[in-house]
Coordinates of C-alpha atoms in Angstrom, one line a residue:
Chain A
X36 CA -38.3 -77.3 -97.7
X37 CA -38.3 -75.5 -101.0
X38 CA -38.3 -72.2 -99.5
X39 CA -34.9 -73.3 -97.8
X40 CA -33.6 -74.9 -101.3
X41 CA -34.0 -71.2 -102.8
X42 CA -32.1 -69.8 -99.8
X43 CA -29.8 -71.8 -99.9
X44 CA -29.0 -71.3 -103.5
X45 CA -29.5 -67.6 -103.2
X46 CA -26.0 -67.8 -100.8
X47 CA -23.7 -68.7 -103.6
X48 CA -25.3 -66.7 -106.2
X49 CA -24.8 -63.5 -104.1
X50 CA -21.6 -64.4 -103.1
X51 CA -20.2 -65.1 -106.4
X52 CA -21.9 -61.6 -107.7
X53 CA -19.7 -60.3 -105.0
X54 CA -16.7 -62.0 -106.1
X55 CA -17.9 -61.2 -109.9
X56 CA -17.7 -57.2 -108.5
X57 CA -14.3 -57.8 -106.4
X58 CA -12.4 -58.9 -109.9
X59 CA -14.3 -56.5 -112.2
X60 CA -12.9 -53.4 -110.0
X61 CA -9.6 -54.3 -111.1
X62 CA -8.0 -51.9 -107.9
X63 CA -9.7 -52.9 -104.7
X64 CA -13.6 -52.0 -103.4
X65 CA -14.9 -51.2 -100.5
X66 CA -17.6 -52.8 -99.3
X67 CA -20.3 -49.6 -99.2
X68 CA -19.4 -49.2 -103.3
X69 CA -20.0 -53.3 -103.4
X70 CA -23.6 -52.9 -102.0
X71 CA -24.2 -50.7 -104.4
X72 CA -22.8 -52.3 -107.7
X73 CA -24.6 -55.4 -106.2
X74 CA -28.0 -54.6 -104.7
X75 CA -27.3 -55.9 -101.2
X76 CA -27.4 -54.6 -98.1
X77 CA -24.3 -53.8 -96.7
X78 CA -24.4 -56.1 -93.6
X79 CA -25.1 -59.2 -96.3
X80 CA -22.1 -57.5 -97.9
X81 CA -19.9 -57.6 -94.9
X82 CA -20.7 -61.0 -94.4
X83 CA -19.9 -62.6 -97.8
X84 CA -16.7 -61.3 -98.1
X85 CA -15.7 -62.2 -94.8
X86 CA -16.2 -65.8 -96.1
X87 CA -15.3 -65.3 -99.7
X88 CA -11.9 -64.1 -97.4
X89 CA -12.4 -67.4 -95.8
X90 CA -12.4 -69.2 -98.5
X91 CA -9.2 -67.6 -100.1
X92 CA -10.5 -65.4 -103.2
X93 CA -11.0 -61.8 -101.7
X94 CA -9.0 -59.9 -99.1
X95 CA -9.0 -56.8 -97.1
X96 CA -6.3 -54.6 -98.5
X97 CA -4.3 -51.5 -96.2
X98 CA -6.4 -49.2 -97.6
X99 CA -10.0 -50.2 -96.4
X100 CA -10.6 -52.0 -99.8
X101 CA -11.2 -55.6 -101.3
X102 CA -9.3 -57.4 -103.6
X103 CA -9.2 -60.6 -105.5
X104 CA -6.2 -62.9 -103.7
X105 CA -2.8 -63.1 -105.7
X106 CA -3.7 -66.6 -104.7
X107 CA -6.8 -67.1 -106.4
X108 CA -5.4 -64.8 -109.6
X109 CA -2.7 -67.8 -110.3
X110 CA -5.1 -70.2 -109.8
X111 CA -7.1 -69.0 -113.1
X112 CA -3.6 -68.0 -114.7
X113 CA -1.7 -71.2 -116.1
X114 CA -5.3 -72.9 -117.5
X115 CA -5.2 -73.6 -121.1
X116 CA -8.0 -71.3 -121.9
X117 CA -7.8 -72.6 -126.0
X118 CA -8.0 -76.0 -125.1
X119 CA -11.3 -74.7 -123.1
X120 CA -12.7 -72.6 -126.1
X121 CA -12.1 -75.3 -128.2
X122 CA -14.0 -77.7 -125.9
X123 CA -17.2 -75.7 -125.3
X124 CA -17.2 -74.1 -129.0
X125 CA -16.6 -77.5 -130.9
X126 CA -20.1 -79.1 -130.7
X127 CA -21.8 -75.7 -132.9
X128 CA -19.0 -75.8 -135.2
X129 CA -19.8 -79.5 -136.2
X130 CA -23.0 -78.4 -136.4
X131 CA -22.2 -75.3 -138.9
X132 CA -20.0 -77.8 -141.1
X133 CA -22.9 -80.5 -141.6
X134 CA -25.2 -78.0 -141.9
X135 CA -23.2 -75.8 -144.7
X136 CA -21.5 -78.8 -146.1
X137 CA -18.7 -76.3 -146.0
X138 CA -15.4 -76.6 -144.1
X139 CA -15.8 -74.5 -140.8
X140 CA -13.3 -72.9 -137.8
X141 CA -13.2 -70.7 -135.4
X142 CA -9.9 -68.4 -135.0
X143 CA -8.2 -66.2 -132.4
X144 CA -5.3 -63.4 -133.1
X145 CA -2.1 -64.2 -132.0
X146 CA 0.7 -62.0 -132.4
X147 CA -1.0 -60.7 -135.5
X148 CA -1.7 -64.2 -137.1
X149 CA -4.6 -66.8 -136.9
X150 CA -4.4 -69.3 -135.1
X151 CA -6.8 -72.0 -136.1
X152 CA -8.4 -73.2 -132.6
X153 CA -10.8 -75.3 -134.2
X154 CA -11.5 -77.3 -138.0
X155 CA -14.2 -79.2 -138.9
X156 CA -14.8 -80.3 -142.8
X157 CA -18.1 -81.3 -144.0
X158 CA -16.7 -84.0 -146.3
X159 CA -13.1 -85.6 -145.6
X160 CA -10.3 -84.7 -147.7
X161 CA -12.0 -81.0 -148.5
X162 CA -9.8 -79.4 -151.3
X163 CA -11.7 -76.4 -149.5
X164 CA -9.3 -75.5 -146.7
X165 CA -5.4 -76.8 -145.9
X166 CA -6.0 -75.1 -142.3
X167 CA -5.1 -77.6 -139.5
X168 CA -6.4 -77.0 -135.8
X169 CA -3.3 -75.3 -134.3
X170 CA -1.9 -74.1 -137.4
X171 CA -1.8 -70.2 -138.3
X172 CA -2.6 -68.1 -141.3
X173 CA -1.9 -64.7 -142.2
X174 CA -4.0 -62.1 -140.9
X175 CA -4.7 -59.8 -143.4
X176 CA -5.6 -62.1 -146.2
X177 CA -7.7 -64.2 -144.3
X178 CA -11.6 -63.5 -143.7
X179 CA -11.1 -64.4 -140.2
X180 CA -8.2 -62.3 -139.6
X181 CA -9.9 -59.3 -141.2
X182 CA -12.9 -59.8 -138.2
X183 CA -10.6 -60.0 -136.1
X184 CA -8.2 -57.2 -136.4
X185 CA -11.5 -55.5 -136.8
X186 CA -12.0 -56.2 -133.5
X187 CA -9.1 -54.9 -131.9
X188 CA -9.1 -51.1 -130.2
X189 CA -7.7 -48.3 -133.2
X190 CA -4.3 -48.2 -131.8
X191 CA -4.0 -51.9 -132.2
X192 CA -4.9 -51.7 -135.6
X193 CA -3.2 -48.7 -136.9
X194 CA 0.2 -50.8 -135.4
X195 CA -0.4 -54.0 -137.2
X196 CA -1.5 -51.6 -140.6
X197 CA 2.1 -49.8 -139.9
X198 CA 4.5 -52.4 -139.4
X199 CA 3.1 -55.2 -141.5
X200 CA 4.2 -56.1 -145.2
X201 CA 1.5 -57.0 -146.8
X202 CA 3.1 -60.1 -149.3
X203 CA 0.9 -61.1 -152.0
X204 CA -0.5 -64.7 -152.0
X205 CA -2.9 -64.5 -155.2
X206 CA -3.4 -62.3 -157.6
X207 CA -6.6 -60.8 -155.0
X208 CA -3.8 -60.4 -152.1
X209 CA -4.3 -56.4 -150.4
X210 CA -1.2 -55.6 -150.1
X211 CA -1.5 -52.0 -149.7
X212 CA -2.8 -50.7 -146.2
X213 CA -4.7 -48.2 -147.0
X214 CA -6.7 -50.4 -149.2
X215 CA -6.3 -52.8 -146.5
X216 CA -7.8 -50.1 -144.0
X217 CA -10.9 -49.9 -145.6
X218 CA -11.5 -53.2 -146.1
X219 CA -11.1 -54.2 -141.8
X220 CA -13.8 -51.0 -141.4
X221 CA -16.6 -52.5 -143.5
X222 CA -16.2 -55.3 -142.2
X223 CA -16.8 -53.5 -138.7
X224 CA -19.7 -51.8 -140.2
X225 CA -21.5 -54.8 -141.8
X226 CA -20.7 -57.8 -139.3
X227 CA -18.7 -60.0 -141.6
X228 CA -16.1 -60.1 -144.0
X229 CA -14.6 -62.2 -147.0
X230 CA -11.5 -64.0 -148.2
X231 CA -11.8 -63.5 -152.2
X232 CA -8.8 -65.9 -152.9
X233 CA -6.5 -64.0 -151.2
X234 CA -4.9 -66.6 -149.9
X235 CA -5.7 -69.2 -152.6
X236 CA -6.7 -69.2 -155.8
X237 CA -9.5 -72.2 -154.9
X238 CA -10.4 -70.7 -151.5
X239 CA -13.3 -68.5 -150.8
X240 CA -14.1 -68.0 -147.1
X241 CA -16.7 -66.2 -145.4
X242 CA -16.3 -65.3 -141.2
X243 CA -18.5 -63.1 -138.3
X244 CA -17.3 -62.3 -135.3
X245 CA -18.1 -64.2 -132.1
X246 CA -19.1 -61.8 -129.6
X247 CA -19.3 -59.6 -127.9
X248 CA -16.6 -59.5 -126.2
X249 CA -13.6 -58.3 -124.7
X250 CA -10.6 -58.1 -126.9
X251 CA -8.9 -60.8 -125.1
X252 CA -11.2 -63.1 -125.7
X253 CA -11.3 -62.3 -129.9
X254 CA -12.5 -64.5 -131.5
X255 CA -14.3 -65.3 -135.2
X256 CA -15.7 -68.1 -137.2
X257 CA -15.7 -69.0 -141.0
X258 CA -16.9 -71.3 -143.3
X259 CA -14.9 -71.9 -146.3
X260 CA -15.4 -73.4 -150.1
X261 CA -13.6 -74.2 -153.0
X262 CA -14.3 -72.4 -156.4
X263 CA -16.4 -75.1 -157.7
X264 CA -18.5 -74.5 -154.4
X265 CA -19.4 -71.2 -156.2
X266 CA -20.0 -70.0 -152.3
X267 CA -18.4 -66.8 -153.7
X268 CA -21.7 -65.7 -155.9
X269 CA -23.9 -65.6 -153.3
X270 CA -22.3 -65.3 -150.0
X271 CA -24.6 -63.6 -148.0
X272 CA -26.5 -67.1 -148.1
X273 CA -24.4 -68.5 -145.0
X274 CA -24.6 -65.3 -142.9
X275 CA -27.6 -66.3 -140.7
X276 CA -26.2 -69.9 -140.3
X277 CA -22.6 -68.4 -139.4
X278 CA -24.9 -66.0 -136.5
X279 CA -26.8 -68.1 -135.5
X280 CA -23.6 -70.2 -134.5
X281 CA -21.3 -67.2 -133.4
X282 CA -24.4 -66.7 -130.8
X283 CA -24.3 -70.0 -129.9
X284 CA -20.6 -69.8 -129.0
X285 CA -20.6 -66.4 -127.8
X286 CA -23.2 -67.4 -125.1
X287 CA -21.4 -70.8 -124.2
X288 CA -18.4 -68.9 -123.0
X289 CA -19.3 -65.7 -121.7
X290 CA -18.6 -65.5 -118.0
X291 CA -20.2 -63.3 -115.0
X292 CA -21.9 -60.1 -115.5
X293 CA -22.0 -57.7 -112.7
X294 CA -25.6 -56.9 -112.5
X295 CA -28.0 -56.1 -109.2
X296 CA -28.8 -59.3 -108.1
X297 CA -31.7 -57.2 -105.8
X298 CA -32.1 -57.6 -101.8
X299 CA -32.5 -61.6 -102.2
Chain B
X18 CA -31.8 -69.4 -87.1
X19 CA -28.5 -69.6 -85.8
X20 CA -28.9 -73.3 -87.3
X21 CA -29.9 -71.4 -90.8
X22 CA -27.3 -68.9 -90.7
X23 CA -24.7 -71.8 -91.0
X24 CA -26.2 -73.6 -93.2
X25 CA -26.5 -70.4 -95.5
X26 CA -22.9 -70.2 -95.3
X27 CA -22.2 -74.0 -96.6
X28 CA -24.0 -73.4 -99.5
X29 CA -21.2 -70.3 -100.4
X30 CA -17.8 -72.9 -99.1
X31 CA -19.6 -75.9 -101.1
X32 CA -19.7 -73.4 -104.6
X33 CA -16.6 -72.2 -103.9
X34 CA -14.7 -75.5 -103.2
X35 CA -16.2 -76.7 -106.6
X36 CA -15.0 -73.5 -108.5
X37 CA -11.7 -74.1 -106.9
X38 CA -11.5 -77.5 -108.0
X39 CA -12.6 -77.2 -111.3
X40 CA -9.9 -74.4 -112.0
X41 CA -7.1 -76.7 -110.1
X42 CA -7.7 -79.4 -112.7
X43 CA -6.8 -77.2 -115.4
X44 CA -8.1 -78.9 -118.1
X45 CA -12.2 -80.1 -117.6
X46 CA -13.1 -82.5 -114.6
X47 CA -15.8 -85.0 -114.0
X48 CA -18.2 -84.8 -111.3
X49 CA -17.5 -88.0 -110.2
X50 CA -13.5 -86.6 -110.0
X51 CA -15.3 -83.1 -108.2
X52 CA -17.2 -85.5 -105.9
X53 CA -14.1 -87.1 -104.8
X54 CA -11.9 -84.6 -104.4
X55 CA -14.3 -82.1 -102.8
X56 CA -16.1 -84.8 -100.6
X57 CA -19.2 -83.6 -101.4
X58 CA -21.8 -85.9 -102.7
X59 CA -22.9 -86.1 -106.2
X60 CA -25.9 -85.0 -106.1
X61 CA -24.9 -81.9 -104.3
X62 CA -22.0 -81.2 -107.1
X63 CA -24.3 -81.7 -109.6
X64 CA -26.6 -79.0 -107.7
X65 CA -23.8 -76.5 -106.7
X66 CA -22.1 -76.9 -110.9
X67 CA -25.6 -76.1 -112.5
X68 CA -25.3 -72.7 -110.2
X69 CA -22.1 -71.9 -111.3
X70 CA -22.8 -72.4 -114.6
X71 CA -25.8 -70.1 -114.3
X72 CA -23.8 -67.8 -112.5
X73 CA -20.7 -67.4 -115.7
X74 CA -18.3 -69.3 -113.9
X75 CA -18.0 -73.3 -115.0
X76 CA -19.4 -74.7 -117.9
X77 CA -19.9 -78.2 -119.1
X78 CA -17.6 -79.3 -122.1
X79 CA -18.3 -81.4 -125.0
X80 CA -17.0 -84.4 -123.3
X81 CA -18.9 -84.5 -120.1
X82 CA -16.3 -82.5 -118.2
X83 CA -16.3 -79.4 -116.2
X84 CA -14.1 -76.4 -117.7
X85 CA -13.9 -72.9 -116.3
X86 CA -15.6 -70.3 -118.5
X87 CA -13.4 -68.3 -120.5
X88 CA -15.3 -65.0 -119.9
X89 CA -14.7 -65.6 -116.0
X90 CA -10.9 -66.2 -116.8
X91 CA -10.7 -63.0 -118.8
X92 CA -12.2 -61.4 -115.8
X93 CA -9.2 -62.4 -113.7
X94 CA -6.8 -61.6 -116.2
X95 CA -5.8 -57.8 -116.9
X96 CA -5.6 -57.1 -112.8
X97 CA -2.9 -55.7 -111.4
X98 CA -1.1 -57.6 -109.7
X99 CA 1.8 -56.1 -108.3
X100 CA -0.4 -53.5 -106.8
X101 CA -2.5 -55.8 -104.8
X102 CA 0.5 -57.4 -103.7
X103 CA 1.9 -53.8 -102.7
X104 CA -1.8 -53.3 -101.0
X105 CA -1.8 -56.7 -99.3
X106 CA 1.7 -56.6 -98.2
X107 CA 3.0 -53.1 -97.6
X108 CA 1.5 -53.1 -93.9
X109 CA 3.6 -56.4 -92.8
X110 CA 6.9 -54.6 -94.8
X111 CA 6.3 -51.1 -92.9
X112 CA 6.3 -53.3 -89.5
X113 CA 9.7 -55.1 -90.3
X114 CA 11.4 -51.5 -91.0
X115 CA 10.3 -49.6 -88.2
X116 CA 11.1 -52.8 -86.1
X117 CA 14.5 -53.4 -87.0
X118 CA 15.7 -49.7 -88.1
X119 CA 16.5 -50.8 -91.4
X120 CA 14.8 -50.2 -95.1
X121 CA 12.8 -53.5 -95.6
X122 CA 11.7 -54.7 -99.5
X123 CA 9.9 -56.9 -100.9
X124 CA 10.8 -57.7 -104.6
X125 CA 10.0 -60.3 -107.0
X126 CA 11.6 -61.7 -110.3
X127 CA 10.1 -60.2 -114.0
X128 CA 12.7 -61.1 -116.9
X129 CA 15.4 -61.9 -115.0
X130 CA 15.6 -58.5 -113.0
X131 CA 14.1 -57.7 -109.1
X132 CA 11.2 -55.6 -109.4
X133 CA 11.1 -53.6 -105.9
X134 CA 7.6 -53.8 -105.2
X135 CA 7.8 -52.4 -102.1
X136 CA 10.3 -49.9 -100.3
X137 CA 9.8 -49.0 -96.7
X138 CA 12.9 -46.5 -95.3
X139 CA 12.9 -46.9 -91.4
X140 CA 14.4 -43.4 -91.6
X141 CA 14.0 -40.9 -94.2
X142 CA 17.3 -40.5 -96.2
X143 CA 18.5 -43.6 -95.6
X144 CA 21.7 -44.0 -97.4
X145 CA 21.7 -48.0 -97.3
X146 CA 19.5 -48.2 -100.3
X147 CA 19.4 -46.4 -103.5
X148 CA 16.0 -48.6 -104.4
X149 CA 12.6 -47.3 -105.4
X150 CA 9.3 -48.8 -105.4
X151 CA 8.9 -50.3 -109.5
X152 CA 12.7 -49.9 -109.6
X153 CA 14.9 -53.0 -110.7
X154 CA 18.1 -54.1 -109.8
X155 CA 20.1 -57.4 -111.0
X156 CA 19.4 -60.5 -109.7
X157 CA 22.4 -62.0 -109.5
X158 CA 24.0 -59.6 -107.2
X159 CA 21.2 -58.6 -104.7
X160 CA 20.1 -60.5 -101.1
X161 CA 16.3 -61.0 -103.3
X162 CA 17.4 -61.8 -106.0
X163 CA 19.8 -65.1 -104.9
X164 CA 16.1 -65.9 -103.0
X165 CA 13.9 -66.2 -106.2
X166 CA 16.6 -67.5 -107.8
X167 CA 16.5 -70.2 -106.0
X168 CA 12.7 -71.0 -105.9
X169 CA 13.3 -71.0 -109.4
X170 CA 12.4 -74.5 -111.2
X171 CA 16.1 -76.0 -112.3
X172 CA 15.4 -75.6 -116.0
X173 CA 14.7 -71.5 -115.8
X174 CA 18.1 -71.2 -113.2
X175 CA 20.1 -73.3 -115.6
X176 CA 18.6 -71.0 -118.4
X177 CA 19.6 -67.6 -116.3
X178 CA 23.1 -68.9 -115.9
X179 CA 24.1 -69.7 -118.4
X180 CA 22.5 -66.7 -120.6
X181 CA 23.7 -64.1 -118.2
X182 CA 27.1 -61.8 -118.2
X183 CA 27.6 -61.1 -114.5
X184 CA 29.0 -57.5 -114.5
X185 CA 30.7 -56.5 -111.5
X186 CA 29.3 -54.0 -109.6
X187 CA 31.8 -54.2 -106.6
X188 CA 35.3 -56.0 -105.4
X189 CA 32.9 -58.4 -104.0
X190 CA 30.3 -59.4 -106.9
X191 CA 29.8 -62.7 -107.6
X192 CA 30.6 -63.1 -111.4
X193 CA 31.2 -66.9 -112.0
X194 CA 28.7 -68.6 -112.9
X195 CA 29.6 -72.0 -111.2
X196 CA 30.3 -69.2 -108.1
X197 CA 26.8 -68.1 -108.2
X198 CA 25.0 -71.5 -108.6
X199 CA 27.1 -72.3 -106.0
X200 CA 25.6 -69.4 -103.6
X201 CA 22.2 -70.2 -105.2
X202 CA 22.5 -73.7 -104.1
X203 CA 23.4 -72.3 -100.6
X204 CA 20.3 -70.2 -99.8
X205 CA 17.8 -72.4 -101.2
X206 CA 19.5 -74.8 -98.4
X207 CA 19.3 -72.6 -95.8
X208 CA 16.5 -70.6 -96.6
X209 CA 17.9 -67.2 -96.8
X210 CA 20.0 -64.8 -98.9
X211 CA 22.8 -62.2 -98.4
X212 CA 24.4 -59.5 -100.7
X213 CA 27.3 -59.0 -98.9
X214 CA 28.5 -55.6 -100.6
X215 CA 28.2 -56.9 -104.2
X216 CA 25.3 -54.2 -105.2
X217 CA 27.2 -51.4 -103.8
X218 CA 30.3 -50.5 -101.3
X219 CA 27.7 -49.2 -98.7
X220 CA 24.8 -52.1 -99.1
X221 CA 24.6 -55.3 -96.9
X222 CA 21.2 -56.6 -97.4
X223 CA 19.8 -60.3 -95.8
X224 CA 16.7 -62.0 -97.5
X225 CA 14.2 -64.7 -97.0
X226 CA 11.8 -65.8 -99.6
X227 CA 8.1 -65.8 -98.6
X228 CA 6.4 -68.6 -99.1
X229 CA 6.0 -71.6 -99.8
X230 CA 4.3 -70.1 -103.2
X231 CA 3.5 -71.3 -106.8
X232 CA 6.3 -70.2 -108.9
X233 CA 4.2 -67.5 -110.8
X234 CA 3.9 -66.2 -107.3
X235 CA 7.5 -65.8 -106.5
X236 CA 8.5 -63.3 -104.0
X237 CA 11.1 -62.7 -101.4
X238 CA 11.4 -59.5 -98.6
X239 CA 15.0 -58.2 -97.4
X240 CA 16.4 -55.7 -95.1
X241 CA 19.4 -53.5 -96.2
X242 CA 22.1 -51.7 -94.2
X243 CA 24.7 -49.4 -94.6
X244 CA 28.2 -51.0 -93.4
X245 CA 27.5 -48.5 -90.7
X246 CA 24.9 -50.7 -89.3
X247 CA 27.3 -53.6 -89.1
X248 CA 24.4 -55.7 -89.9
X249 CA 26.9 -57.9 -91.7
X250 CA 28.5 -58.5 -88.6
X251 CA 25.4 -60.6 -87.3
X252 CA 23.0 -61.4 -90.6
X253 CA 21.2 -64.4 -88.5
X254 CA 20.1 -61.3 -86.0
X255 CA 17.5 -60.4 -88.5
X256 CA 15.9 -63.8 -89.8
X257 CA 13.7 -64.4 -86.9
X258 CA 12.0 -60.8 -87.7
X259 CA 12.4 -61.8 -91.4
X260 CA 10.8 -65.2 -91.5
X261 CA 8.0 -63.9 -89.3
X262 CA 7.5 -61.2 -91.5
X263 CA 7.0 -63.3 -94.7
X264 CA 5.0 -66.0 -92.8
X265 CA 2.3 -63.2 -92.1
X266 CA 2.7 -61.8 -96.2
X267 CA 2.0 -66.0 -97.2
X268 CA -0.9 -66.0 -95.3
X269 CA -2.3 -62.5 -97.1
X270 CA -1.3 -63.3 -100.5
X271 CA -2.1 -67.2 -100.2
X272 CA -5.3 -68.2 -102.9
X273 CA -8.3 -70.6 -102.1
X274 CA -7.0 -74.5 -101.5
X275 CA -8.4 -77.7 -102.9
X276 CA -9.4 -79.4 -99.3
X277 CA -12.4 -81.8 -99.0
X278 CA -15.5 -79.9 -97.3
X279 CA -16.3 -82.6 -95.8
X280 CA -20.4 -83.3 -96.5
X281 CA -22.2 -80.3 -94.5

């Protein structure tokens, strides 16, 4: 009975790795190359897609190859995939604001701003932050705009560095690009970066990246203080609490590898 | 064994139902809701969801619900599309040409234009179409373009007539807007399209739309003739080879479907 269970569950795990394969090779697959990205035999390989074909996710293109259905592709398209990242990413974030006693969000780039997906504040009514979930910030001021755009492939960058204007906010505003450059590359090299009161004068914020992960899926968290917080003197201190959390998130939402799943 | 193999298989249709369900609800589901709407016992969603979620593709949300992981939606995300619908579909297209002697398309609607997706010449040289495969033409005017048009939701048609400037391309284009809602009321009643002459002196082109589709799915085949052809003389002469034509591309391009299992 318990050897059946595992067989049992062994079906759907290779058949999703297939289907993991399918979408991964972006152009259609033929079955042989499958076997071998996956580890099975080619006869199991024959088989599963047949009924992933069945079931409507992969199909038999002219040329010999697999792809994922146009079908199945809509299915996936029209989902609310914020609402999503702010369900499964809300519980650490909670947890990262009563821990800190800070403010906390996580932040995606859109159209070269933040938008705030999610804000928690330690203590209601926190001078700290005027974010609201939803709202959007300025990237290039913000601590969580700077992980972000230092996130994004060099092309990216260099396009947001050339067409932006970079309008002061506080007297600790970069608004020259150059200067602006140098600051998104150190935070690349050392994980995390800072908003100095750039975009306030009582706003100090500190953000890592969540990830890995693909570009599209860019996202960073922060905790922020207000001056009297005096965060800003030693803010190194909430760097293993910010990991610890981004790690947390990162591995809440990342989706199928393609990895041998071995001759199961 | 034979008894094993099918059971095997189950255990693939169960997951897969219960993926499919999960990303039809859009927004996080219960697995009492999955139960129900899968008609698979509870215990056996419970079973089949903790795989899934093992496996990157569903995750359990902060309020008890059922949401698709982001990293498997990212997965789906950057393919392209139009070339697995040219793969999927060119086979069914090159049929229809060589069967009725005339150049056969299959287009579909991006920013208000026809995208020509696929171009199949029955003969080489053909003079009755001046299309090329990635080429776009305006929708107003052309056979496919009156067709997704129509399968339009009333709010984006509304939106395209009364934005557009309908340049005459012939005597006989269509350049009215009341005209054209008119003719766009006409072949979503009847289920097919012409442009009589209103592309070009020497076009006559009959369309059907292929489906029925989600809208982000929207795509219509056509047949075009040089007056020569005196297609125009008999357009109904072609729908039978038409519609079958498109009912074959549906069932390619058509996606898994939320149906109860039943319990196997």
């Amino acid at each position: 009975m318990r050897i059946h269970m595992i067989q049992i569950d062994g079906a759907l795990q290779r058949g999703l790795s297939l289907l993991t394969a399918v979408c991964a090779a972006k152009t259609g697959i033929s079955p042989s190359e499958l076997a071998s990205r996956t580890g099975l035999p080619t006869s199991s390989v024959y088989r599963l897609l047949k009924q992933l074909d069945t079931a409507g996710f992969v199909r038999k293109s002219a040329p010999g190859c697999y792809v994922p259905v146009p079908g199945f592709l809509s299915l996936t398209q029209d989902i609310d995939r914020n609402a999503i990242l702010r369900d499964l990413a809300r519980p650490a974030i909670f947890r990262l604001a009563r821990k800190t006693g800070l403010t906390a969000h996580l932040g995606i780039l859109e159209n070269g701003m933040v938008t705030y997906v999610i804000r928690v504040a330690a203590r209601a009514n926190d001078s700290a932050s005027f974010t609201r979930e939803g709202g959007q910030l300025e990237a290039y001021c913000s601590a969580v705009g700077k992980v972000l755009l230092s996130n994004l492939p060099e092309d990216d960058l260099n396009e947001y560095l050339s067409d932006g204007e970079f309008v002061p906010l506080t007297d600790n505003t970069i608004t020259n690009a150059g200067q602006l450059q140098q600051e998104i590359a150190t935070a690349r090299t050392q994980g995390f970066a800072l908003d100095n009161f750039e975009v306030s004068e009582d706003l100090f914020c500190v953000s890592v990246p969540v990830g890995p992960q693909p570009a599209d899926q860019n996202c960073a968290i922060s905790v922020s203080s207000s001056r009297s917080a005096r965060i800003y003197e030693a803010p190194e201190s909430v760097l293993d609490d910010l990991r610890a959390t981004a790690a947390e998130i990162a591995s809440r939402i990342a989706g199928p590898v393609e990895v041998q799943t071995g001759n199961l």
